[in-house]
Amino acid sequence: MTSSSPDPASAAGRRALSSLSALAVGDAFGSQFFVPDNRFRHRARELPPGPWEWTDDTEMAASVYREVVLHADVDPDRLAASFAAHHDFDRGYGPSTGRLLRLVREGADHRGAAAELFDGAGSWGNGAAMRVAPLGAFFADDMAAVTRLAAVSARVTHVHPEAVDGAVAVAVAAALVARGGAVAPGTFLQEVAARLPPGALRDGLRAARALLIVPEPVGAAHRLGNGSRVRALDTVPFALWVVAKHLRGSLESALWAAVAPGGDMDTVAAIVGGILGSGSAGAVDPEWAGRTEALPGWALG
C-alpha cells in the first residue's frame, strides 16, 4: 500500500489503529503510577485523574503504525528516520536509545549505532517489544510477515536476540488476538512460543504458560519479572501472561493486572493494551480514553 496518509479505513488499518489506541491508553495509564500523588490510587485501584500523558512507548509505536499503514512494509531506514525525527526527550526514553536516535539525526547509520550498544552485544531491553503490537495487528492475515517484519522493526534499535524475540512474541500475540476466535490461554501462549527460536524468551513464555494456574498477577510476576530490569525477558513473558488470563475479559481489568506488581508499569500495560486492542474485544472504555492524551497528529494525518 502506498498513499499520502495512513488508511485506517481498511480492515488491517482499523486493527492497527485500534491496537495503537489501546497501547496508548495502557502506556499513559501505567505511567501515572510513577507520580507520587497517585501511588495510593495504585493500591486502591482508583483511576488517576486526567489527563494521562503517554511516554516513548506510544511515540515509537506511532512510527511503527504509520510505517505499516502507509507502506504495508517495514523499511528499517525509513523507520529509523521516523523514530529520530519524532524523538521527544521528555517522553522518558532510555539513555541508550536516546543517544542512538540523536546519532541518527546527526547522520549516523542506525545499523552500526544499534550494533555498538553495550559493548557490541546490542540492547536486550524491552523497547522493541513495547512498540510493535500495531504491526502484528496490521499483518494478522500473514503470520510469516508478522514474524519477519517484527524482527526488522526491532533491529532498528535492538539487535540482541532476546530483544528481537520479545518483539516477535508481542507481534505474534497481537496477530493471534486480531484473528479472533476462542483460544484457550494455554494454547495462546503455546502458539506464540512456537513462533520463536529456541532461547531464553521462548523458555520464558513456556514458564508463563505453566504459571497460568497462579490466580494473581503479583504471584506470576514474582516468577516472570515485572519489567523492573527493563529487559525483554523480564517484561514480555509477564505481559503475555496477563493477556492470556484476560483473553475473555475486559481491557480495563487486564491493565489493572498489568500494573499490579509495579515495575515498568507503563511498558507492561502498553504491551498488554496493544495486544488486546488488536481484537474486537479490545475496545477502550470511554472514560479511560477520555483521560488519555490524544495520539500524535503526525501519525494520523
PDB file of C-alpha atoms in Angstrom:
ATOM      1  CA  MET A   1       0.000   0.000   0.000  1.00  0.00           C
ATOM      2  CA  THR A   2       1.274   3.454  -0.836  1.00  0.00           C
ATOM      3  CA  SER A   3      -0.619   6.660  -0.172  1.00  0.00           C
ATOM      4  CA  SER A   4      -0.064  10.151   1.155  1.00  0.00           C
ATOM      5  CA  SER A   5      -1.663   9.406   4.516  1.00  0.00           C
ATOM      6  CA  PRO A   6      -2.497   6.372   6.638  1.00  0.00           C
ATOM      7  CA  ASP A   7      -5.606   4.450   5.638  1.00  0.00           C
ATOM      8  CA  PRO A   8      -7.401   3.418   8.819  1.00  0.00           C
ATOM      9  CA  ALA A   9     -10.468   2.555   6.745  1.00  0.00           C
ATOM     10  CA  SER A  10      -9.055  -0.797   5.590  1.00  0.00           C
ATOM     11  CA  ALA A  11      -9.571  -3.789   7.854  1.00  0.00           C
ATOM     12  CA  ALA A  12      -5.836  -4.015   8.514  1.00  0.00           C
ATOM     13  CA  GLY A  13      -5.636  -0.280   9.134  1.00  0.00           C
ATOM     14  CA  ARG A  14      -8.534  -0.377  11.586  1.00  0.00           C
ATOM     15  CA  ARG A  15      -6.888  -3.206  13.502  1.00  0.00           C
ATOM     16  CA  ALA A  16      -3.599  -1.334  13.670  1.00  0.00           C
ATOM     17  CA  LEU A  17      -5.252   1.891  14.826  1.00  0.00           C
ATOM     18  CA  SER A  18      -7.264   0.043  17.462  1.00  0.00           C
ATOM     19  CA  SER A  19      -4.050  -1.557  18.701  1.00  0.00           C
ATOM     20  CA  LEU A  20      -2.210   1.768  18.806  1.00  0.00           C
ATOM     21  CA  SER A  21      -5.100   3.463  20.603  1.00  0.00           C
ATOM     22  CA  ALA A  22      -5.279   0.795  23.319  1.00  0.00           C
ATOM     23  CA  LEU A  23      -1.469   0.752  23.568  1.00  0.00           C
ATOM     24  CA  ALA A  24      -1.503   4.499  24.255  1.00  0.00           C
ATOM     25  CA  VAL A  25      -4.151   4.113  26.933  1.00  0.00           C
ATOM     26  CA  GLY A  26      -2.174   1.346  28.635  1.00  0.00           C
ATOM     27  CA  ASP A  27       1.052   3.313  28.403  1.00  0.00           C
ATOM     28  CA  ALA A  28      -0.488   6.536  29.719  1.00  0.00           C
ATOM     29  CA  PHE A  29      -2.410   4.716  32.459  1.00  0.00           C
ATOM     30  CA  GLY A  30       0.654   2.829  33.679  1.00  0.00           C
ATOM     31  CA  SER A  31       2.819   5.929  33.653  1.00  0.00           C
ATOM     32  CA  GLN A  32       0.500   7.684  36.113  1.00  0.00           C
ATOM     33  CA  PHE A  33       1.582   5.445  38.968  1.00  0.00           C
ATOM     34  CA  PHE A  34       5.108   6.821  38.917  1.00  0.00           C
ATOM     35  CA  VAL A  35       3.602  10.117  40.095  1.00  0.00           C
ATOM     36  CA  PRO A  36       3.925  10.229  43.914  1.00  0.00           C
ATOM     37  CA  ASP A  37       0.410  11.644  44.391  1.00  0.00           C
ATOM     38  CA  ASN A  38      -1.055   8.642  42.566  1.00  0.00           C
ATOM     39  CA  ARG A  39       0.655   5.861  44.465  1.00  0.00           C
ATOM     40  CA  PHE A  40      -2.222   5.419  46.884  1.00  0.00           C
ATOM     41  CA  ARG A  41      -4.547   5.106  43.876  1.00  0.00           C
ATOM     42  CA  HIS A  42      -2.463   2.182  42.631  1.00  0.00           C
ATOM     43  CA  ARG A  43      -3.024   0.336  45.891  1.00  0.00           C
ATOM     44  CA  ALA A  44      -6.719   1.261  45.966  1.00  0.00           C
ATOM     45  CA  ARG A  45      -7.300   0.533  42.252  1.00  0.00           C
ATOM     46  CA  GLU A  46      -8.659   4.042  41.808  1.00  0.00           C
ATOM     47  CA  LEU A  47      -8.315   5.693  38.424  1.00  0.00           C
ATOM     48  CA  PRO A  48      -5.859   8.604  38.484  1.00  0.00           C
ATOM     49  CA  PRO A  49      -7.231  11.976  37.409  1.00  0.00           C
ATOM     50  CA  GLY A  50      -6.587  13.014  33.826  1.00  0.00           C
ATOM     51  CA  PRO A  51      -5.039  13.984  31.614  1.00  0.00           C
ATOM     52  CA  TRP A  52      -2.840  10.906  31.251  1.00  0.00           C
ATOM     53  CA  GLU A  53       0.251  11.587  29.158  1.00  0.00           C
ATOM     54  CA  TRP A  54       1.823   8.750  27.214  1.00  0.00           C
ATOM     55  CA  THR A  55       5.541   8.029  27.005  1.00  0.00           C
ATOM     56  CA  ASP A  56       8.168   6.902  24.489  1.00  0.00           C
ATOM     57  CA  ASP A  57       6.256   3.618  24.166  1.00  0.00           C
ATOM     58  CA  THR A  58       3.417   5.338  22.312  1.00  0.00           C
ATOM     59  CA  GLU A  59       5.640   7.764  20.446  1.00  0.00           C
ATOM     60  CA  MET A  60       7.676   4.941  18.915  1.00  0.00           C
ATOM     61  CA  ALA A  61       4.592   2.760  18.340  1.00  0.00           C
ATOM     62  CA  ALA A  62       3.089   5.647  16.364  1.00  0.00           C
ATOM     63  CA  SER A  63       6.057   5.482  13.978  1.00  0.00           C
ATOM     64  CA  VAL A  64       5.563   1.722  13.582  1.00  0.00           C
ATOM     65  CA  TYR A  65       1.858   2.260  12.937  1.00  0.00           C
ATOM     66  CA  ARG A  66       2.492   4.925  10.318  1.00  0.00           C
ATOM     67  CA  GLU A  67       5.142   2.816   8.607  1.00  0.00           C
ATOM     68  CA  VAL A  68       2.956  -0.258   8.186  1.00  0.00           C
ATOM     69  CA  VAL A  69      -0.239   1.579   7.249  1.00  0.00           C
ATOM     70  CA  LEU A  70       1.463   3.840   4.723  1.00  0.00           C
ATOM     71  CA  HIS A  71       3.667   1.211   3.130  1.00  0.00           C
ATOM     72  CA  ALA A  72       2.394  -2.254   4.122  1.00  0.00           C
ATOM     73  CA  ASP A  73       6.033  -2.992   4.846  1.00  0.00           C
ATOM     74  CA  VAL A  74       8.848  -2.036   7.198  1.00  0.00           C
ATOM     75  CA  ASP A  75      11.829  -0.238   5.745  1.00  0.00           C
ATOM     76  CA  PRO A  76      14.404  -0.013   8.546  1.00  0.00           C
ATOM     77  CA  ASP A  77      15.982   3.196   7.258  1.00  0.00           C
ATOM     78  CA  ARG A  78      12.622   4.911   6.967  1.00  0.00           C
ATOM     79  CA  LEU A  79      11.559   3.681  10.412  1.00  0.00           C
ATOM     80  CA  ALA A  80      14.826   4.817  11.987  1.00  0.00           C
ATOM     81  CA  ALA A  81      14.368   8.250  10.427  1.00  0.00           C
ATOM     82  CA  SER A  82      10.843   8.458  11.850  1.00  0.00           C
ATOM     83  CA  PHE A  83      11.991   7.411  15.319  1.00  0.00           C
ATOM     84  CA  ALA A  84      14.716  10.047  15.213  1.00  0.00           C
ATOM     85  CA  ALA A  85      12.532  12.828  13.805  1.00  0.00           C
ATOM     86  CA  HIS A  86       9.837  12.380  16.461  1.00  0.00           C
ATOM     87  CA  HIS A  87      12.139  11.702  19.409  1.00  0.00           C
ATOM     88  CA  ASP A  88      10.952  13.817  22.342  1.00  0.00           C
ATOM     89  CA  PHE A  89      13.480  13.553  25.154  1.00  0.00           C
ATOM     90  CA  ASP A  90      10.803  14.358  27.742  1.00  0.00           C
ATOM     91  CA  ARG A  91       8.828  11.213  26.920  1.00  0.00           C
ATOM     92  CA  GLY A  92      11.101   9.043  29.059  1.00  0.00           C
ATOM     93  CA  TYR A  93      13.441   7.387  26.584  1.00  0.00           C
ATOM     94  CA  GLY A  94      16.198   5.221  27.971  1.00  0.00           C
ATOM     95  CA  PRO A  95      19.658   6.780  27.716  1.00  0.00           C
ATOM     96  CA  SER A  96      20.991   4.320  25.137  1.00  0.00           C
ATOM     97  CA  THR A  97      18.009   4.736  22.816  1.00  0.00           C
ATOM     98  CA  GLY A  98      18.072   8.496  23.224  1.00  0.00           C
ATOM     99  CA  ARG A  99      21.736   8.605  22.283  1.00  0.00           C
ATOM    100  CA  LEU A 100      21.173   6.294  19.305  1.00  0.00           C
ATOM    101  CA  LEU A 101      18.378   8.483  17.949  1.00  0.00           C
ATOM    102  CA  ARG A 102      20.488  11.600  18.386  1.00  0.00           C
ATOM    103  CA  LEU A 103      23.267   9.958  16.374  1.00  0.00           C
ATOM    104  CA  VAL A 104      20.775   9.033  13.640  1.00  0.00           C
ATOM    105  CA  ARG A 105      19.619  12.651  13.448  1.00  0.00           C
ATOM    106  CA  GLU A 106      23.255  13.655  13.061  1.00  0.00           C
ATOM    107  CA  GLY A 107      23.688  11.296  10.117  1.00  0.00           C
ATOM    108  CA  ALA A 108      24.874   8.041  11.685  1.00  0.00           C
ATOM    109  CA  ASP A 109      23.773   4.689  10.262  1.00  0.00           C
ATOM    110  CA  HIS A 110      21.323   3.151  12.738  1.00  0.00           C
ATOM    111  CA  ARG A 111      22.710  -0.331  11.999  1.00  0.00           C
ATOM    112  CA  GLY A 112      26.150   0.475  13.260  1.00  0.00           C
ATOM    113  CA  ALA A 113      24.872   2.557  16.152  1.00  0.00           C
ATOM    114  CA  ALA A 114      22.498  -0.180  17.346  1.00  0.00           C
ATOM    115  CA  ALA A 115      25.121  -2.920  16.953  1.00  0.00           C
ATOM    116  CA  GLU A 116      27.660  -0.986  19.030  1.00  0.00           C
ATOM    117  CA  LEU A 117      25.425  -0.680  22.087  1.00  0.00           C
ATOM    118  CA  PHE A 118      26.500  -2.493  25.240  1.00  0.00           C
ATOM    119  CA  ASP A 119      29.988  -3.373  24.021  1.00  0.00           C
ATOM    120  CA  GLY A 120      28.717  -4.827  20.786  1.00  0.00           C
ATOM    121  CA  ALA A 121      26.076  -7.131  22.281  1.00  0.00           C
ATOM    122  CA  GLY A 122      23.208  -4.820  21.364  1.00  0.00           C
ATOM    123  CA  SER A 123      20.346  -3.827  23.622  1.00  0.00           C
ATOM    124  CA  TRP A 124      18.273  -6.604  25.163  1.00  0.00           C
ATOM    125  CA  GLY A 125      15.766  -4.075  26.502  1.00  0.00           C
ATOM    126  CA  ASN A 126      12.000  -4.098  26.112  1.00  0.00           C
ATOM    127  CA  GLY A 127      11.843  -1.112  23.742  1.00  0.00           C
ATOM    128  CA  ALA A 128      11.326  -3.151  20.574  1.00  0.00           C
ATOM    129  CA  ALA A 129       8.521  -5.158  22.192  1.00  0.00           C
ATOM    130  CA  MET A 130       6.666  -2.176  23.616  1.00  0.00           C
ATOM    131  CA  ARG A 131       6.036  -0.560  20.210  1.00  0.00           C
ATOM    132  CA  VAL A 132       5.334  -3.477  17.863  1.00  0.00           C
ATOM    133  CA  ALA A 133       1.730  -4.549  18.532  1.00  0.00           C
ATOM    134  CA  PRO A 134       0.201  -2.398  15.737  1.00  0.00           C
ATOM    135  CA  LEU A 135       2.439  -4.226  13.261  1.00  0.00           C
ATOM    136  CA  GLY A 136       1.097  -7.584  14.394  1.00  0.00           C
ATOM    137  CA  ALA A 137      -2.455  -6.275  14.163  1.00  0.00           C
ATOM    138  CA  PHE A 138      -1.903  -4.950  10.639  1.00  0.00           C
ATOM    139  CA  PHE A 139      -0.331  -8.114   9.217  1.00  0.00           C
ATOM    140  CA  ALA A 140      -2.524 -10.563  11.149  1.00  0.00           C
ATOM    141  CA  ASP A 141      -3.544 -12.363   7.961  1.00  0.00           C
ATOM    142  CA  ASP A 142       0.082 -13.192   7.122  1.00  0.00           C
ATOM    143  CA  MET A 143       1.920 -14.664  10.100  1.00  0.00           C
ATOM    144  CA  ALA A 144       5.143 -15.073   8.131  1.00  0.00           C
ATOM    145  CA  ALA A 145       5.132 -11.315   7.504  1.00  0.00           C
ATOM    146  CA  VAL A 146       4.404 -10.690  11.187  1.00  0.00           C
ATOM    147  CA  THR A 147       7.458 -12.594  12.385  1.00  0.00           C
ATOM    148  CA  ARG A 148       9.780 -11.295   9.656  1.00  0.00           C
ATOM    149  CA  LEU A 149       8.814  -7.636   9.886  1.00  0.00           C
ATOM    150  CA  ALA A 150       8.656  -7.593  13.686  1.00  0.00           C
ATOM    151  CA  ALA A 151      12.301  -8.658  13.688  1.00  0.00           C
ATOM    152  CA  VAL A 152      13.147  -5.970  11.122  1.00  0.00           C
ATOM    153  CA  SER A 153      11.443  -3.316  13.232  1.00  0.00           C
ATOM    154  CA  ALA A 154      13.251  -4.464  16.365  1.00  0.00           C
ATOM    155  CA  ARG A 155      16.756  -4.378  14.898  1.00  0.00           C
ATOM    156  CA  VAL A 156      16.497  -0.677  14.104  1.00  0.00           C
ATOM    157  CA  THR A 157      17.368  -0.086  17.778  1.00  0.00           C
ATOM    158  CA  HIS A 158      17.690  -3.521  19.448  1.00  0.00           C
ATOM    159  CA  VAL A 159      19.876  -6.194  17.867  1.00  0.00           C
ATOM    160  CA  HIS A 160      20.257  -8.568  20.817  1.00  0.00           C
ATOM    161  CA  PRO A 161      18.375 -11.840  20.093  1.00  0.00           C
ATOM    162  CA  GLU A 162      16.335 -11.577  23.291  1.00  0.00           C
ATOM    163  CA  ALA A 163      15.034  -8.145  22.321  1.00  0.00           C
ATOM    164  CA  VAL A 164      14.240  -9.301  18.793  1.00  0.00           C
ATOM    165  CA  ASP A 165      12.434 -12.401  20.097  1.00  0.00           C
ATOM    166  CA  GLY A 166      10.481 -10.209  22.509  1.00  0.00           C
ATOM    167  CA  ALA A 167       9.255  -8.047  19.645  1.00  0.00           C
ATOM    168  CA  VAL A 168       8.325 -11.096  17.566  1.00  0.00           C
ATOM    169  CA  ALA A 169       6.417 -12.587  20.507  1.00  0.00           C
ATOM    170  CA  VAL A 170       4.356  -9.430  21.031  1.00  0.00           C
ATOM    171  CA  ALA A 171       3.628  -9.045  17.313  1.00  0.00           C
ATOM    172  CA  VAL A 172       2.553 -12.686  17.016  1.00  0.00           C
ATOM    173  CA  ALA A 173       0.351 -12.316  20.087  1.00  0.00           C
ATOM    174  CA  ALA A 174      -1.312  -9.231  18.593  1.00  0.00           C
ATOM    175  CA  ALA A 175      -1.874 -11.070  15.315  1.00  0.00           C
ATOM    176  CA  LEU A 176      -3.464 -14.028  17.081  1.00  0.00           C
ATOM    177  CA  VAL A 177      -5.809 -11.734  19.003  1.00  0.00           C
ATOM    178  CA  ALA A 178      -6.650  -9.822  15.828  1.00  0.00           C
ATOM    179  CA  ARG A 179      -7.640 -13.071  14.105  1.00  0.00           C
ATOM    180  CA  GLY A 180     -10.271 -13.655  16.769  1.00  0.00           C
ATOM    181  CA  GLY A 181     -11.832 -16.946  17.707  1.00  0.00           C
ATOM    182  CA  ALA A 182     -11.992 -18.713  21.032  1.00  0.00           C
ATOM    183  CA  VAL A 183      -8.487 -19.654  22.111  1.00  0.00           C
ATOM    184  CA  ALA A 184      -7.624 -21.185  25.470  1.00  0.00           C
ATOM    185  CA  PRO A 185      -4.986 -19.236  27.425  1.00  0.00           C
ATOM    186  CA  GLY A 186      -2.516 -22.116  27.369  1.00  0.00           C
ATOM    187  CA  THR A 187      -2.972 -22.643  23.638  1.00  0.00           C
ATOM    188  CA  PHE A 188      -2.451 -18.945  23.026  1.00  0.00           C
ATOM    189  CA  LEU A 189       0.909 -18.905  24.807  1.00  0.00           C
ATOM    190  CA  GLN A 190       1.912 -22.161  23.172  1.00  0.00           C
ATOM    191  CA  GLU A 191       1.215 -20.749  19.711  1.00  0.00           C
ATOM    192  CA  VAL A 192       3.279 -17.634  20.420  1.00  0.00           C
ATOM    193  CA  ALA A 193       6.188 -19.696  21.776  1.00  0.00           C
ATOM    194  CA  ALA A 194       6.087 -21.942  18.706  1.00  0.00           C
ATOM    195  CA  ARG A 195       6.930 -18.931  16.522  1.00  0.00           C
ATOM    196  CA  LEU A 196      10.151 -18.231  18.431  1.00  0.00           C
ATOM    197  CA  PRO A 197      13.558 -19.862  18.031  1.00  0.00           C
ATOM    198  CA  PRO A 198      14.993 -21.821  20.962  1.00  0.00           C
ATOM    199  CA  GLY A 199      16.228 -19.418  23.597  1.00  0.00           C
ATOM    200  CA  ALA A 200      15.508 -17.594  26.828  1.00  0.00           C
ATOM    201  CA  LEU A 201      12.432 -15.767  25.563  1.00  0.00           C
ATOM    202  CA  ARG A 202      10.732 -18.936  24.371  1.00  0.00           C
ATOM    203  CA  ASP A 203      11.570 -20.560  27.701  1.00  0.00           C
ATOM    204  CA  GLY A 204      10.042 -17.539  29.437  1.00  0.00           C
ATOM    205  CA  LEU A 205       6.773 -17.969  27.563  1.00  0.00           C
ATOM    206  CA  ARG A 206       6.685 -21.636  28.451  1.00  0.00           C
ATOM    207  CA  ALA A 207       7.167 -20.660  32.080  1.00  0.00           C
ATOM    208  CA  ALA A 208       4.303 -18.165  31.724  1.00  0.00           C
ATOM    209  CA  ARG A 209       2.088 -20.977  30.387  1.00  0.00           C
ATOM    210  CA  ALA A 210       2.949 -23.161  33.361  1.00  0.00           C
ATOM    211  CA  LEU A 211       2.039 -20.278  35.677  1.00  0.00           C
ATOM    212  CA  LEU A 212      -1.483 -19.832  34.328  1.00  0.00           C
ATOM    213  CA  ILE A 213      -2.641 -21.732  37.413  1.00  0.00           C
ATOM    214  CA  VAL A 214      -1.461 -18.774  39.538  1.00  0.00           C
ATOM    215  CA  PRO A 215      -4.536 -16.617  40.200  1.00  0.00           C
ATOM    216  CA  GLU A 216      -2.928 -13.253  40.910  1.00  0.00           C
ATOM    217  CA  PRO A 217      -0.542 -11.155  38.779  1.00  0.00           C
ATOM    218  CA  VAL A 218       1.776 -10.385  41.684  1.00  0.00           C
ATOM    219  CA  GLY A 219       2.477 -14.088  42.132  1.00  0.00           C
ATOM    220  CA  ALA A 220       3.136 -14.583  38.418  1.00  0.00           C
ATOM    221  CA  ALA A 221       5.391 -11.522  38.259  1.00  0.00           C
ATOM    222  CA  HIS A 222       7.407 -12.852  41.175  1.00  0.00           C
ATOM    223  CA  ARG A 223       8.492 -15.691  38.888  1.00  0.00           C
ATOM    224  CA  LEU A 224       8.427 -13.988  35.483  1.00  0.00           C
ATOM    225  CA  GLY A 225       9.504 -10.414  36.269  1.00  0.00           C
ATOM    226  CA  ASN A 226       7.612  -7.144  36.076  1.00  0.00           C
ATOM    227  CA  GLY A 227       9.827  -5.170  33.718  1.00  0.00           C
ATOM    228  CA  SER A 228      11.813  -3.543  36.503  1.00  0.00           C
ATOM    229  CA  ARG A 229      15.049  -4.689  34.835  1.00  0.00           C
ATOM    230  CA  VAL A 230      13.838  -3.070  31.577  1.00  0.00           C
ATOM    231  CA  ARG A 231      14.749  -6.277  29.762  1.00  0.00           C
ATOM    232  CA  ALA A 232      12.622  -8.082  27.193  1.00  0.00           C
ATOM    233  CA  LEU A 233      12.975 -11.318  29.158  1.00  0.00           C
ATOM    234  CA  ASP A 234      11.828  -9.539  32.326  1.00  0.00           C
ATOM    235  CA  THR A 235       8.824  -7.932  30.611  1.00  0.00           C
ATOM    236  CA  VAL A 236       7.317  -9.889  27.725  1.00  0.00           C
ATOM    237  CA  PRO A 237       6.537 -13.224  29.457  1.00  0.00           C
ATOM    238  CA  PHE A 238       4.588 -11.484  32.225  1.00  0.00           C
ATOM    239  CA  ALA A 239       2.792  -9.162  29.782  1.00  0.00           C
ATOM    240  CA  LEU A 240       1.695 -12.160  27.719  1.00  0.00           C
ATOM    241  CA  TRP A 241       0.649 -13.991  30.898  1.00  0.00           C
ATOM    242  CA  VAL A 242      -1.664 -11.045  31.618  1.00  0.00           C
ATOM    243  CA  VAL A 243      -3.027 -11.139  28.069  1.00  0.00           C
ATOM    244  CA  ALA A 244      -3.632 -14.884  28.241  1.00  0.00           C
ATOM    245  CA  LYS A 245      -5.514 -14.524  31.514  1.00  0.00           C
ATOM    246  CA  HIS A 246      -7.735 -11.793  30.022  1.00  0.00           C
ATOM    247  CA  LEU A 247      -8.477 -13.081  26.533  1.00  0.00           C
ATOM    248  CA  ARG A 248     -12.127 -13.251  27.541  1.00  0.00           C
ATOM    249  CA  GLY A 249     -12.104 -10.332  29.971  1.00  0.00           C
ATOM    250  CA  SER A 250     -12.109  -6.572  29.689  1.00  0.00           C
ATOM    251  CA  LEU A 251      -9.187  -4.436  28.611  1.00  0.00           C
ATOM    252  CA  GLU A 252      -9.509  -2.412  31.801  1.00  0.00           C
ATOM    253  CA  SER A 253      -9.188  -5.441  34.079  1.00  0.00           C
ATOM    254  CA  ALA A 254      -6.145  -6.547  32.082  1.00  0.00           C
ATOM    255  CA  LEU A 255      -4.499  -3.156  32.511  1.00  0.00           C
ATOM    256  CA  TRP A 256      -5.078  -3.211  36.262  1.00  0.00           C
ATOM    257  CA  ALA A 257      -3.434  -6.641  36.334  1.00  0.00           C
ATOM    258  CA  ALA A 258      -0.536  -5.323  34.260  1.00  0.00           C
ATOM    259  CA  VAL A 259       0.317  -2.623  36.805  1.00  0.00           C
ATOM    260  CA  ALA A 260      -0.468  -4.628  39.957  1.00  0.00           C
ATOM    261  CA  PRO A 261       3.137  -5.834  40.575  1.00  0.00           C
ATOM    262  CA  GLY A 262       4.739  -2.422  39.986  1.00  0.00           C
ATOM    263  CA  GLY A 263       7.920  -2.405  37.911  1.00  0.00           C
ATOM    264  CA  ASP A 264       7.920  -0.948  34.404  1.00  0.00           C
ATOM    265  CA  MET A 265       4.195  -0.350  34.573  1.00  0.00           C
ATOM    266  CA  ASP A 266       3.796   1.845  31.525  1.00  0.00           C
ATOM    267  CA  THR A 267       5.606  -0.596  29.249  1.00  0.00           C
ATOM    268  CA  VAL A 268       3.859  -3.727  30.529  1.00  0.00           C
ATOM    269  CA  ALA A 269       0.488  -2.001  30.237  1.00  0.00           C
ATOM    270  CA  ALA A 270       1.364  -0.688  26.761  1.00  0.00           C
ATOM    271  CA  ILE A 271       2.184  -4.206  25.568  1.00  0.00           C
ATOM    272  CA  VAL A 272      -0.994  -5.620  27.105  1.00  0.00           C
ATOM    273  CA  GLY A 273      -3.107  -2.799  25.671  1.00  0.00           C
ATOM    274  CA  GLY A 274      -1.574  -3.063  22.217  1.00  0.00           C
ATOM    275  CA  ILE A 275      -2.167  -6.801  22.014  1.00  0.00           C
ATOM    276  CA  LEU A 276      -5.722  -6.841  23.357  1.00  0.00           C
ATOM    277  CA  GLY A 277      -6.587  -3.709  21.383  1.00  0.00           C
ATOM    278  CA  SER A 278      -5.856  -5.638  18.197  1.00  0.00           C
ATOM    279  CA  GLY A 279      -9.057  -7.645  18.604  1.00  0.00           C
ATOM    280  CA  SER A 280     -12.742  -6.875  18.557  1.00  0.00           C
ATOM    281  CA  ALA A 281     -12.963  -7.274  22.338  1.00  0.00           C
ATOM    282  CA  GLY A 282     -10.225  -4.707  22.962  1.00  0.00           C
ATOM    283  CA  ALA A 283     -12.325  -1.555  22.754  1.00  0.00           C
ATOM    284  CA  VAL A 284     -11.250   1.123  25.223  1.00  0.00           C
ATOM    285  CA  ASP A 285     -13.703   2.288  27.864  1.00  0.00           C
ATOM    286  CA  PRO A 286     -14.738   5.884  27.001  1.00  0.00           C
ATOM    287  CA  GLU A 287     -13.800   7.105  30.467  1.00  0.00           C
ATOM    288  CA  TRP A 288     -10.266   5.742  30.097  1.00  0.00           C
ATOM    289  CA  ALA A 289      -9.962   7.038  26.553  1.00  0.00           C
ATOM    290  CA  GLY A 290     -11.175  10.464  27.633  1.00  0.00           C
ATOM    291  CA  ARG A 291      -8.432  10.759  30.231  1.00  0.00           C
ATOM    292  CA  THR A 292      -5.682   9.739  27.789  1.00  0.00           C
ATOM    293  CA  GLU A 293      -3.694  12.236  25.756  1.00  0.00           C
ATOM    294  CA  ALA A 294      -4.641  12.202  22.072  1.00  0.00           C
ATOM    295  CA  LEU A 295      -2.460  10.270  19.655  1.00  0.00           C
ATOM    296  CA  PRO A 296       0.159  12.382  17.865  1.00  0.00           C
ATOM    297  CA  GLY A 297      -1.313  14.140  14.851  1.00  0.00           C
ATOM    298  CA  TRP A 298       1.688  13.374  12.655  1.00  0.00           C
ATOM    299  CA  ALA A 299       0.889   9.664  12.899  1.00  0.00           C
ATOM    300  CA  LEU A 300      -2.696  10.016  11.775  1.00  0.00           C
ATOM    301  CA  GLY A 301      -2.639  12.658   9.055  1.00  0.00           C
TER     302      GLY A 301
END
